[in-house]
PDB file of C-alpha atoms in Angstrom:
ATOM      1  CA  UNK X   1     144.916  50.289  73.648  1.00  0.00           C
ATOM      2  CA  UNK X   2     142.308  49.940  76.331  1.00  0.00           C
ATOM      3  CA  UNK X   3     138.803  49.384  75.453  1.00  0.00           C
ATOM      4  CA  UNK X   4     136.064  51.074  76.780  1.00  0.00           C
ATOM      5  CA  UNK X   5     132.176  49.311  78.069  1.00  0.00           C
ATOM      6  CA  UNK X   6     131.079  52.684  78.074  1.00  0.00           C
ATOM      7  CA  UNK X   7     131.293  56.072  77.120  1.00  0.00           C
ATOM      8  CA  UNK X   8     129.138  58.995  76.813  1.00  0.00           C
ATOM      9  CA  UNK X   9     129.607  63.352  76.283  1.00  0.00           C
ATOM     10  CA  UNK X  10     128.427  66.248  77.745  1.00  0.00           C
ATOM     11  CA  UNK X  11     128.921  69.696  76.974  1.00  0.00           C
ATOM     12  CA  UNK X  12     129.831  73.510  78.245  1.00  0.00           C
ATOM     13  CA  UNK X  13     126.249  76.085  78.452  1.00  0.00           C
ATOM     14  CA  UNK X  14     125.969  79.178  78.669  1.00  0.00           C
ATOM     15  CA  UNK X  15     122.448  81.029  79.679  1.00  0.00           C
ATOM     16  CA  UNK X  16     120.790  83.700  77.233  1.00  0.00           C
ATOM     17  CA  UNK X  17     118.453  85.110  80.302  1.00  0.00           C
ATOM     18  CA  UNK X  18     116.885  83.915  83.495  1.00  0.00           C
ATOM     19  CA  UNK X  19     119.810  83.856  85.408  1.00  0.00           C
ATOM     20  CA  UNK X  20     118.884  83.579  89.583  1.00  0.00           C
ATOM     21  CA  UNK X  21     115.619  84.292  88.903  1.00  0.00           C
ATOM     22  CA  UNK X  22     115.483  80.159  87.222  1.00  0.00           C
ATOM     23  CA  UNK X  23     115.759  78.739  90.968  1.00  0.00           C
ATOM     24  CA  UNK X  24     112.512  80.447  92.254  1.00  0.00           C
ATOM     25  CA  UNK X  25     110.933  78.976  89.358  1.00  0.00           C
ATOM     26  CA  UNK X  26     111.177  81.262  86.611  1.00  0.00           C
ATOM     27  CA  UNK X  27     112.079  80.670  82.785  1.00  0.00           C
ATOM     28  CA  UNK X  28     115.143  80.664  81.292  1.00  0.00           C
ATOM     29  CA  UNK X  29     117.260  80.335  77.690  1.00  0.00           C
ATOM     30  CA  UNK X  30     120.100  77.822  77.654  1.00  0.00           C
ATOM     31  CA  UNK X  31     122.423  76.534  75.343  1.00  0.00           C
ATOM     32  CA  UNK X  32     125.041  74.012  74.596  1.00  0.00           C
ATOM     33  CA  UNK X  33     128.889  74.979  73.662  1.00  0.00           C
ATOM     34  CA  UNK X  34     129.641  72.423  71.381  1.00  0.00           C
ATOM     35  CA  UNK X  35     133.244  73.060  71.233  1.00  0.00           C
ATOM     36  CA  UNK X  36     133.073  72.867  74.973  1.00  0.00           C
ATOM     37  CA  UNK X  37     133.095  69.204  75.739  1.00  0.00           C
ATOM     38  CA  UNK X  38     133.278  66.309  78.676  1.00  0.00           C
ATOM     39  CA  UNK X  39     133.804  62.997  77.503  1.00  0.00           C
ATOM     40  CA  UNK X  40     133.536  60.087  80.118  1.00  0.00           C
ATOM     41  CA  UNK X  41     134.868  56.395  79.613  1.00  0.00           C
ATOM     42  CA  UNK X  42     134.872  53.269  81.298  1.00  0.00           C
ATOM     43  CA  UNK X  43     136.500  50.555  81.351  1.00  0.00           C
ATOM     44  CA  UNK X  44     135.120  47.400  84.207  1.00  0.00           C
ATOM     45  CA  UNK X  45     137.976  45.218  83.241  1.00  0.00           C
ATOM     46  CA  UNK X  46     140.706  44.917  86.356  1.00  0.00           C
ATOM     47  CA  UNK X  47     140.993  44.275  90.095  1.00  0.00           C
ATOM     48  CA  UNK X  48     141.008  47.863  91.580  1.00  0.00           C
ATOM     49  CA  UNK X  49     139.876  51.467  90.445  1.00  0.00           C
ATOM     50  CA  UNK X  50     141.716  54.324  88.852  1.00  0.00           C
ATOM     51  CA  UNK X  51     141.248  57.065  86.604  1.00  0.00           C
ATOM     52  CA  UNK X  52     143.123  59.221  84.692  1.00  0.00           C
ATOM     53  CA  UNK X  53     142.443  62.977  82.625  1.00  0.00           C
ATOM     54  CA  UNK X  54     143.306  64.477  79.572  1.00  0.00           C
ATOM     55  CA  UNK X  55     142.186  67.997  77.569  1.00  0.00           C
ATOM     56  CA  UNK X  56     142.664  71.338  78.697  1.00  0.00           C
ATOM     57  CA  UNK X  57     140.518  70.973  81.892  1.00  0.00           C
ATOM     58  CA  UNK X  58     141.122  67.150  82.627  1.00  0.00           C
ATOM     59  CA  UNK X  59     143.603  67.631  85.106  1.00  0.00           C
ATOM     60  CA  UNK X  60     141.200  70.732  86.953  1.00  0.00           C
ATOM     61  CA  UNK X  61     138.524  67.615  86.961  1.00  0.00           C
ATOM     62  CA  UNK X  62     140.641  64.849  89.098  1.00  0.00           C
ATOM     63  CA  UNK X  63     139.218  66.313  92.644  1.00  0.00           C
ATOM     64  CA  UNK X  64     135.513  66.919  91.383  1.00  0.00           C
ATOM     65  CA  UNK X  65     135.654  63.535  89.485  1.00  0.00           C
ATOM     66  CA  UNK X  66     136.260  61.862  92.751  1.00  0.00           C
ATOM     67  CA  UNK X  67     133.791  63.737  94.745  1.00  0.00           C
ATOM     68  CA  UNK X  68     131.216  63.451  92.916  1.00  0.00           C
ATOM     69  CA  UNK X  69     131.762  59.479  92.123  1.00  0.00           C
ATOM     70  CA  UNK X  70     131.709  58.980  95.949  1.00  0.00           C
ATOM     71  CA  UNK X  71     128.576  61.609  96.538  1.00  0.00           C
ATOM     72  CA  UNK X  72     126.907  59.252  93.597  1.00  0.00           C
ATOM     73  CA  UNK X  73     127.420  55.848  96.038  1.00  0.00           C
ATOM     74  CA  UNK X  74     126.722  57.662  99.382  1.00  0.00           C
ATOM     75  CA  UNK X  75     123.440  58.578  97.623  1.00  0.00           C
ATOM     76  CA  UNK X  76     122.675  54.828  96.595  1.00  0.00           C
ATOM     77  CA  UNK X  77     123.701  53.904  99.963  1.00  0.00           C
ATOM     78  CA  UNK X  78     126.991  51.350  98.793  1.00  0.00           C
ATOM     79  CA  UNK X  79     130.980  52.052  98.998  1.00  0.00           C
ATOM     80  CA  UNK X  80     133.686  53.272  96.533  1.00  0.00           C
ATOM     81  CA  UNK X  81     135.000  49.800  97.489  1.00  0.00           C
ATOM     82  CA  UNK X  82     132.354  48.030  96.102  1.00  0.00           C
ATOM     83  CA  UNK X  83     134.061  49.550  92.558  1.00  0.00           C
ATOM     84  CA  UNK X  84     136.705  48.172  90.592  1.00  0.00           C
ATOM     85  CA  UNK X  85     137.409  49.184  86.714  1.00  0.00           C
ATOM     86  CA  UNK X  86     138.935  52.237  84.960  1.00  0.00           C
ATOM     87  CA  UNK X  87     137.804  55.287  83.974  1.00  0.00           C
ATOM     88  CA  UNK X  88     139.273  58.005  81.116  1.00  0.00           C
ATOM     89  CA  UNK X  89     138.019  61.635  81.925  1.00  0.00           C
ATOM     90  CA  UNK X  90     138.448  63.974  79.236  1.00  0.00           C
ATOM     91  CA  UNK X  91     137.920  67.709  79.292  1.00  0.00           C
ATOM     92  CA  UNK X  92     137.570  71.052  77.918  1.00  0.00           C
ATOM     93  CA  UNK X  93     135.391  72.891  79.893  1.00  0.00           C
ATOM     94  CA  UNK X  94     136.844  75.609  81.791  1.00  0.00           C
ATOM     95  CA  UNK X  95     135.989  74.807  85.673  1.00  0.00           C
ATOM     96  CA  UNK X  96     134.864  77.890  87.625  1.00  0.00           C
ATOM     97  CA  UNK X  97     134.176  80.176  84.756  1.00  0.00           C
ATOM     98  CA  UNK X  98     130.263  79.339  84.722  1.00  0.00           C
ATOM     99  CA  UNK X  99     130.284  77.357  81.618  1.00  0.00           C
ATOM    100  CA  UNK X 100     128.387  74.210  83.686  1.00  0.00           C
ATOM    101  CA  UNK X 101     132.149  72.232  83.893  1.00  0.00           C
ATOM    102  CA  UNK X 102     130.381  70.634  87.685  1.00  0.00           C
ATOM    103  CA  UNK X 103     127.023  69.925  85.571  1.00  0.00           C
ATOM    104  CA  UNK X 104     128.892  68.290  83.049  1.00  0.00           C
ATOM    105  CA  UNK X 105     130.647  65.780  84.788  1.00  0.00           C
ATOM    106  CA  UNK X 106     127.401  65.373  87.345  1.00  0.00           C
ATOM    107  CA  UNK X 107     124.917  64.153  84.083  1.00  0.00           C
ATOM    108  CA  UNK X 108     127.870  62.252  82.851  1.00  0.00           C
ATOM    109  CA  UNK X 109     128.179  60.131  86.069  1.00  0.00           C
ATOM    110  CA  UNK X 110     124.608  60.071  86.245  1.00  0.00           C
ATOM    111  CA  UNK X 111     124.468  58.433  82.997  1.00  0.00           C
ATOM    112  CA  UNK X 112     127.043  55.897  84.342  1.00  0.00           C
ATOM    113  CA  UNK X 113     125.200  55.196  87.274  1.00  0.00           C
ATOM    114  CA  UNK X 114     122.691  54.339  85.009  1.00  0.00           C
ATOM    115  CA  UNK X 115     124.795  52.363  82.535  1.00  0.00           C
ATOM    116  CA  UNK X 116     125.616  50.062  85.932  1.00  0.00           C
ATOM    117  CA  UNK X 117     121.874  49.459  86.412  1.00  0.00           C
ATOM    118  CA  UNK X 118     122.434  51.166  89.529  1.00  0.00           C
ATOM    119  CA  UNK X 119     119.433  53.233  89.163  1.00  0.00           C
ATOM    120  CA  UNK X 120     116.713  53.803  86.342  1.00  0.00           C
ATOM    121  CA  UNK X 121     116.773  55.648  83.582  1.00  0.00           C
ATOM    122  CA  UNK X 122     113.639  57.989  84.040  1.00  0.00           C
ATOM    123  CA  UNK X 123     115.903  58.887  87.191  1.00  0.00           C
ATOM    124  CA  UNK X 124     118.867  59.809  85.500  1.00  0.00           C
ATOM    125  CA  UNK X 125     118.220  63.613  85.216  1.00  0.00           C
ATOM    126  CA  UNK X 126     117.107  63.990  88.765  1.00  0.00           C
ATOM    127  CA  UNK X 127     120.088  61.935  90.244  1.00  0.00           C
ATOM    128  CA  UNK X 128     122.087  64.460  88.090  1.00  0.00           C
ATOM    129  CA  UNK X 129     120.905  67.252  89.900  1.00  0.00           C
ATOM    130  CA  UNK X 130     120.957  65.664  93.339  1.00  0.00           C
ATOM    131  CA  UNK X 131     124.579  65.270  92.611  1.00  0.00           C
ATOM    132  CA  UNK X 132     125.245  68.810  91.612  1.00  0.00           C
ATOM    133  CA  UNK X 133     123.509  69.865  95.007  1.00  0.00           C
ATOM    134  CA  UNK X 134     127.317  69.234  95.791  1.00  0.00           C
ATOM    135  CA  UNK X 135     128.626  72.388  93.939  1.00  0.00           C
ATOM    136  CA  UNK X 136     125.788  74.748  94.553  1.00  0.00           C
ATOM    137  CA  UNK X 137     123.816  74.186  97.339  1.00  0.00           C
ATOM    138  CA  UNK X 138     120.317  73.491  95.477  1.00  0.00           C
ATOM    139  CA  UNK X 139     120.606  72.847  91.765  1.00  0.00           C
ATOM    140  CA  UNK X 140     117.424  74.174  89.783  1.00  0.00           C
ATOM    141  CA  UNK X 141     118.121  71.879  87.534  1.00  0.00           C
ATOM    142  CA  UNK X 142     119.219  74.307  84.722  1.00  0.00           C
ATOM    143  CA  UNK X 143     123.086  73.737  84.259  1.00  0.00           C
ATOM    144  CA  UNK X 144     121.737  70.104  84.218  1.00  0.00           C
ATOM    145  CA  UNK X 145     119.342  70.715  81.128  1.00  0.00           C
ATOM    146  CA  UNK X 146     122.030  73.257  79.274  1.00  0.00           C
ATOM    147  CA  UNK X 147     124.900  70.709  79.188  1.00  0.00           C
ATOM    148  CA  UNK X 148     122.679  67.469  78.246  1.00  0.00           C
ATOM    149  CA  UNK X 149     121.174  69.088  75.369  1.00  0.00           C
ATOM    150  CA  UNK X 150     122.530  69.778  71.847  1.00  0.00           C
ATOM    151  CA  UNK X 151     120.381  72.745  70.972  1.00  0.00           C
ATOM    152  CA  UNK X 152     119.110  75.333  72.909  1.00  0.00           C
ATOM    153  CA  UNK X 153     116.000  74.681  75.105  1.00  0.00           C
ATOM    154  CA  UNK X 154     113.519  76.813  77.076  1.00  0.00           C
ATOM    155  CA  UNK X 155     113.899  75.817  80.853  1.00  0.00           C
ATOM    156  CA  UNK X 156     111.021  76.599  83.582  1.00  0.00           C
ATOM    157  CA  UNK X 157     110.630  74.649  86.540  1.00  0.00           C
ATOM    158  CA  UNK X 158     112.699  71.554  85.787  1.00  0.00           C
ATOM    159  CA  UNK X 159     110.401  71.305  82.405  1.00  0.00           C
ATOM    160  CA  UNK X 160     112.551  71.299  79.258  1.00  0.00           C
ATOM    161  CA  UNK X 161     111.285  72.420  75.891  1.00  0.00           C
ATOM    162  CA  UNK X 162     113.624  72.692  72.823  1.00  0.00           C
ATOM    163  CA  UNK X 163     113.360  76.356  71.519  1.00  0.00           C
ATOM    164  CA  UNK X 164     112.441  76.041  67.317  1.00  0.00           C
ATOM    165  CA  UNK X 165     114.570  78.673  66.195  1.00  0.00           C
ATOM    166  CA  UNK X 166     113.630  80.577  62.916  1.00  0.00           C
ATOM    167  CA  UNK X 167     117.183  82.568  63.068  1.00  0.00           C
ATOM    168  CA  UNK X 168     120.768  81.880  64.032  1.00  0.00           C
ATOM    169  CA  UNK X 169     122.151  85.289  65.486  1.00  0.00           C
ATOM    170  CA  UNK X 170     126.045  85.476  65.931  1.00  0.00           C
ATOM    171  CA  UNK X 171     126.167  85.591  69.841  1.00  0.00           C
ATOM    172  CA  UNK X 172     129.797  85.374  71.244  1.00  0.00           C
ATOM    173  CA  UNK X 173     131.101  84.384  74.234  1.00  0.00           C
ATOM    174  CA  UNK X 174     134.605  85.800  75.983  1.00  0.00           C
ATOM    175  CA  UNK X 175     136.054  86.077  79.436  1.00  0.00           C
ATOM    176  CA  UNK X 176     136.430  89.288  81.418  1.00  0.00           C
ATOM    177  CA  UNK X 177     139.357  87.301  82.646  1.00  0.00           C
ATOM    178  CA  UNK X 178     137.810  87.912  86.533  1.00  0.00           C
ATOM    179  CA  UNK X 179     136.298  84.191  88.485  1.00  0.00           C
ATOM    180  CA  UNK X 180     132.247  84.543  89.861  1.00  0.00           C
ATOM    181  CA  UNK X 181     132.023  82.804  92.862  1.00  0.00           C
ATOM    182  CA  UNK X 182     128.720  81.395  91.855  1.00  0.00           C
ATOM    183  CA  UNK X 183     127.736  80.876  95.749  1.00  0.00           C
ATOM    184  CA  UNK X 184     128.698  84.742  96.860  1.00  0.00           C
ATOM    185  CA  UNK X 185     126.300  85.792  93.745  1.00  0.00           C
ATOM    186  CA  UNK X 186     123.563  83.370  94.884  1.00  0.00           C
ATOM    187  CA  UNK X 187     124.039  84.906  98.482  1.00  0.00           C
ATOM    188  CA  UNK X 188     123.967  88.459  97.677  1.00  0.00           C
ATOM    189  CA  UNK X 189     121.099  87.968  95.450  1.00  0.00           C
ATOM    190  CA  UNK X 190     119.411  86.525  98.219  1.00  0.00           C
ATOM    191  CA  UNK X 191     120.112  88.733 100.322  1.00  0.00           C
ATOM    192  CA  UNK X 192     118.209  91.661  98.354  1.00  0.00           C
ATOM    193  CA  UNK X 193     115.520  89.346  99.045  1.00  0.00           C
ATOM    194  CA  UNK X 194     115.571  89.850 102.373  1.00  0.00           C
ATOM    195  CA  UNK X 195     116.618  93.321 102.660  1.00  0.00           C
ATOM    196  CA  UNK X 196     114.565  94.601  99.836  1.00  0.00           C
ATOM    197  CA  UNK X 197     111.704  91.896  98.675  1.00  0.00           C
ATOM    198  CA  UNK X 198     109.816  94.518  96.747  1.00  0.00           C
ATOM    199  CA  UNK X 199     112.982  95.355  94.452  1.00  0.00           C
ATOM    200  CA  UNK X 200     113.985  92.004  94.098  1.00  0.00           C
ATOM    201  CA  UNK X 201     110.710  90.968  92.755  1.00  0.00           C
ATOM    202  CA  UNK X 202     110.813  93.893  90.400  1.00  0.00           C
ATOM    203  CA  UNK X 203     114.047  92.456  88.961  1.00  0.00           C
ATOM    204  CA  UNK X 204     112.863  88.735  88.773  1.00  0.00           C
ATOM    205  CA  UNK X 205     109.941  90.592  87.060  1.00  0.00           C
ATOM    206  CA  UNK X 206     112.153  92.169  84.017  1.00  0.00           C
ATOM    207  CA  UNK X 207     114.044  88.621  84.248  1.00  0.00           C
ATOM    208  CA  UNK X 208     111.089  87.307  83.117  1.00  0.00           C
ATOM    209  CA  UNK X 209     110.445  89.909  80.210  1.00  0.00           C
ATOM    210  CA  UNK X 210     113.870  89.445  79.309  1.00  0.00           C
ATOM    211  CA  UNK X 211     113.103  85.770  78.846  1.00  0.00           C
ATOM    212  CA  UNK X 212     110.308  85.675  76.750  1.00  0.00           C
ATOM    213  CA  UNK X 213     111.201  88.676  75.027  1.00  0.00           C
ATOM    214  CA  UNK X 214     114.229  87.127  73.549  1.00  0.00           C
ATOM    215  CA  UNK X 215     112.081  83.452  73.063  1.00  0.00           C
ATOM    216  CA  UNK X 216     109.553  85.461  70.995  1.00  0.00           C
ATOM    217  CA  UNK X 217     112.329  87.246  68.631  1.00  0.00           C
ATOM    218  CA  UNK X 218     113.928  83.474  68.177  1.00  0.00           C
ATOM    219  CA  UNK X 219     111.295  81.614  67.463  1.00  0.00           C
ATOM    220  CA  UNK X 220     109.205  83.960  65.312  1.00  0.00           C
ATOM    221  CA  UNK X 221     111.826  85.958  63.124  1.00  0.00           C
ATOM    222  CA  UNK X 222     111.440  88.114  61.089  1.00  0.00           C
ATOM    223  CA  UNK X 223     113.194  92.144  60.188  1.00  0.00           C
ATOM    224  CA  UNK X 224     113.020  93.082  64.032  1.00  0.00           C
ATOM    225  CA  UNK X 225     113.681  90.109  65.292  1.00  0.00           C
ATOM    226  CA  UNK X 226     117.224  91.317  66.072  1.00  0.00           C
ATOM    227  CA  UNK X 227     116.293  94.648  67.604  1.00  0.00           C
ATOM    228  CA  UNK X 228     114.057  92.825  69.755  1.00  0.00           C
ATOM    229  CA  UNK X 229     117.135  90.308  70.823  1.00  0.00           C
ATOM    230  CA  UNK X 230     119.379  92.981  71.761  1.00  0.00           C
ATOM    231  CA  UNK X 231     117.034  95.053  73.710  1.00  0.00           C
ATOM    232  CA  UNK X 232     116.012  91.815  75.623  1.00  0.00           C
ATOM    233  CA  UNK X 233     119.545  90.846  76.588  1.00  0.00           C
ATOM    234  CA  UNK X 234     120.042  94.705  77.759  1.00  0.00           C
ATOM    235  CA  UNK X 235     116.649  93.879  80.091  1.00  0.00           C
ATOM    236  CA  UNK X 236     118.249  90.762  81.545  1.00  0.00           C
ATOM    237  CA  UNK X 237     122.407  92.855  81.802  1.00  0.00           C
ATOM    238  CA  UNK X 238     120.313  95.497  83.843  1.00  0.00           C
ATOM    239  CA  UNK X 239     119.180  93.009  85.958  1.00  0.00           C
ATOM    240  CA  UNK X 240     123.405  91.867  86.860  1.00  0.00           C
ATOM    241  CA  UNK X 241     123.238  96.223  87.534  1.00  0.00           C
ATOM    242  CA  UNK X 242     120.335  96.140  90.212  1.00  0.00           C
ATOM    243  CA  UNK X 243     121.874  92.899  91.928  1.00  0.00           C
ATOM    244  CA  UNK X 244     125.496  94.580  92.251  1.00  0.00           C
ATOM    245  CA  UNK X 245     127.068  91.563  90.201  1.00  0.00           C
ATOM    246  CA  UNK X 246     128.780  93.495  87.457  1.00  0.00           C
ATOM    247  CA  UNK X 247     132.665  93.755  88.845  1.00  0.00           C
ATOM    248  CA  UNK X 248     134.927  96.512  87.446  1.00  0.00           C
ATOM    249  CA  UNK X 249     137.112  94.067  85.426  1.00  0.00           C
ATOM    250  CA  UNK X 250     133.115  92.676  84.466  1.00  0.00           C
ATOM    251  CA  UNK X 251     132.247  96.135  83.171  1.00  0.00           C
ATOM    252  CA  UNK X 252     135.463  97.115  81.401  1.00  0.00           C
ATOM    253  CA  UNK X 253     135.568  94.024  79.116  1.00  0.00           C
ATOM    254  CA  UNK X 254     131.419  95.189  78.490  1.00  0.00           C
ATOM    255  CA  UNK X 255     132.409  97.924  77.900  1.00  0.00           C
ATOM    256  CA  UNK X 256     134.824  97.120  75.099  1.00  0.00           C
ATOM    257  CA  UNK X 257     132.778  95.130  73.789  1.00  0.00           C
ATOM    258  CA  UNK X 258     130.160  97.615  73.138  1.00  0.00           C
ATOM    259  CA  UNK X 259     132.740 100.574  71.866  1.00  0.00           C
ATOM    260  CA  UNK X 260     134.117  97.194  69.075  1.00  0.00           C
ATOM    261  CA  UNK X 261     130.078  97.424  67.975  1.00  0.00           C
ATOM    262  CA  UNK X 262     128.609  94.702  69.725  1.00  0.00           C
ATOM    263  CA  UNK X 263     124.969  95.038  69.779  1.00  0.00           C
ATOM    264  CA  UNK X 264     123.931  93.937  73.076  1.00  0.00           C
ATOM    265  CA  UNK X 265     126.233  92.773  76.163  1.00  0.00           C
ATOM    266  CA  UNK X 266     125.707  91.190  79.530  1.00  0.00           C
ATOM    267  CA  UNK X 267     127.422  88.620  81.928  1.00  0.00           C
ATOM    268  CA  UNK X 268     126.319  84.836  81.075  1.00  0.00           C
ATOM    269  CA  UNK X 269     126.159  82.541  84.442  1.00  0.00           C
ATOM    270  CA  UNK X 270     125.882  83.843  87.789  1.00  0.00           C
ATOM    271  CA  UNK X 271     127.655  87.181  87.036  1.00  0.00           C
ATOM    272  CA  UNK X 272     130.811  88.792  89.466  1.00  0.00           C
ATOM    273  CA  UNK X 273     132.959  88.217  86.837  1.00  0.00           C
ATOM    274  CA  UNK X 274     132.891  84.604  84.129  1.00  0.00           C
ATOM    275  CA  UNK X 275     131.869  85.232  80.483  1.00  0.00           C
ATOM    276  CA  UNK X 276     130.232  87.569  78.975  1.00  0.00           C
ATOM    277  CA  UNK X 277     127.711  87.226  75.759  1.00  0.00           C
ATOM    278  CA  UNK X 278     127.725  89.970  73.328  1.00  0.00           C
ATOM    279  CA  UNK X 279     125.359  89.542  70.191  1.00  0.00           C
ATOM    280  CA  UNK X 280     126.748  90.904  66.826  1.00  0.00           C
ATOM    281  CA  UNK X 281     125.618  91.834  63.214  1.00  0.00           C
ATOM    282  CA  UNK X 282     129.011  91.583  61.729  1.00  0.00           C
ATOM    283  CA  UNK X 283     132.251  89.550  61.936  1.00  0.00           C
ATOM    284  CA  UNK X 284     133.712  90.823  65.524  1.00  0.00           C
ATOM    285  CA  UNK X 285     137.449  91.780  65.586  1.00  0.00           C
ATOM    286  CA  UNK X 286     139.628  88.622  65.817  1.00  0.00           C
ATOM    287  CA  UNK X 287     141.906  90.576  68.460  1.00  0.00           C
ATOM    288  CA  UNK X 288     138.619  90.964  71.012  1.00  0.00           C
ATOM    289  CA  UNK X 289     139.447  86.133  71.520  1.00  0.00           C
ATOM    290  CA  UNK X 290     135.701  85.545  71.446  1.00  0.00           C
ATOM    291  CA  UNK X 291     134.205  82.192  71.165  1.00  0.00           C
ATOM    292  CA  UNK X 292     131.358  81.646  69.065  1.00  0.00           C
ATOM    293  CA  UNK X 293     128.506  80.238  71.108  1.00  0.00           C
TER     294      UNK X 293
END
């Protein structure tokens, strides 16, 4: 059995509120999936480089493993030549269903790069990000923080603080089996921007709310905290409304989810389609597949 120099694990997010509003600096909630998980090894022994890719996503990873590995060296200015060794990829995050799968593998290779004394490690965040610029244009940095953590943190910025939860609610995740094209929701959000400023901000306004709303009902506790939660997360599924990013297949599964007695619903990630959270005060029904987040 091969034996590894190096090895490190990322994991899945999802995002509580602040969706789109996050990249023109606003807050936002993220959190790990823990039973969502990347795990990168290396290997420097041998004469050449290969790779190979195991778990339910591994084999969805082989093309943005590659990319991202040769995006990392353009960066640094060297060649995929100048690598020999072996690395194990092994995953299972879901790619292209807004659970961070690109963000995983970018802070995992970042933390390689760093491993190789290639570059520093204060830099190892920010080269993260630069390499996600691949996948989504400009990276606020959020994905980044969500899948490096391993509780949830409050995200504003590029400044990371971990939230100090006084309750645990029972939020769920589940698929409204429909891909988001993350980049046609980051367009058509923008352009409300241009066609509409003045609604737009309104929306990044409630965004906001949403945000600190649901912080403030988290961190302090207490008998409303709960009612507080749910109405927050309605602010922030309101918000998916006024951009036009809830799709019919997005709004059926809400819908069902609301009629089994969730609490409060709304699209996780850039919205179109992707997962949806739904908070609950009760066991949900085990035919509803829903992943505890």
């Amino acid at each position: 059995m091969m034996s590894f120099d190096f090895e490190t694990t990322t994991f899945g997010k999802w995002i509580l509120a602040g969706e789109h509003a996050v990249v023109r600096g606003h807050p936002a909630l993220v959190f790990p999936i823990r039973e969502k998980k990347l795990t990168l090894r290396y290997s420097a022994a041998g004469s050449s480089l290969g790779a190979d890719y195991t778990g339910s996503s591994g084999a969805d990873m082989q093309l943005l493993f590659w990319s991202v590995l040769e995006h990392g060296m353009q960066l640094l200015g060297r060649s995929l030549n100048q690598i020999v060794g072996y690395f194990h990829l092994d995953s299972t995050i879901p790619v292209g269903a807004g659970m961070g799968a690109s963000a995983a593998l970018c802070v995992a290779m970042s933390r390689w790069f760093c491993a190789q004394n290639m570059i520093d490690l204060n830099q190892c965040n920010d080269f993260a990000k630069e390499l996600e610029h691949l996948f989504h244009g400009k990276s606020s940095g959020l994905d980044v923080a969500g899948v490096a953590t391993e509780k949830g943190v409050y995200f504003k910025a590029g400044t990371i603080s971990p939230l100090q939860q006084k309750i645990s609610p029972q939020f769920y995740l589940s698929s409204c089996k429909q891909i988001g094209i993350t980049s046609h929701c980051i367009q058509q959000v923008q352009t409300l921007w241009t066609d509409n400023p003045e609604l737009a901000q309104q929306i990044d306004l409630q965004m906001i709310e949403a945000v600190e709303e649901a912080k403030h009902a988290l961190e302090e506790g207490g008998a409303e905290a709960i009612i507080i939660l749910a109405r927050a997360i309605n602010k922030a599924a309101h918000c998916f409304y006024q951009w036009n990013l809830v799709s019919e297949s997005l709004q059926q599964h809400m819908n069902r989810l609301t009629a089994e007695g969730a609490l409060a619903v709304k699209p996780t990630g850039s919205g179109g389609g992707g997962f949806v959270l739904s908070l609950w005060d009760r066991q949900p029904p085990e035919s509803l597949e829903l992943l505890r987040a």
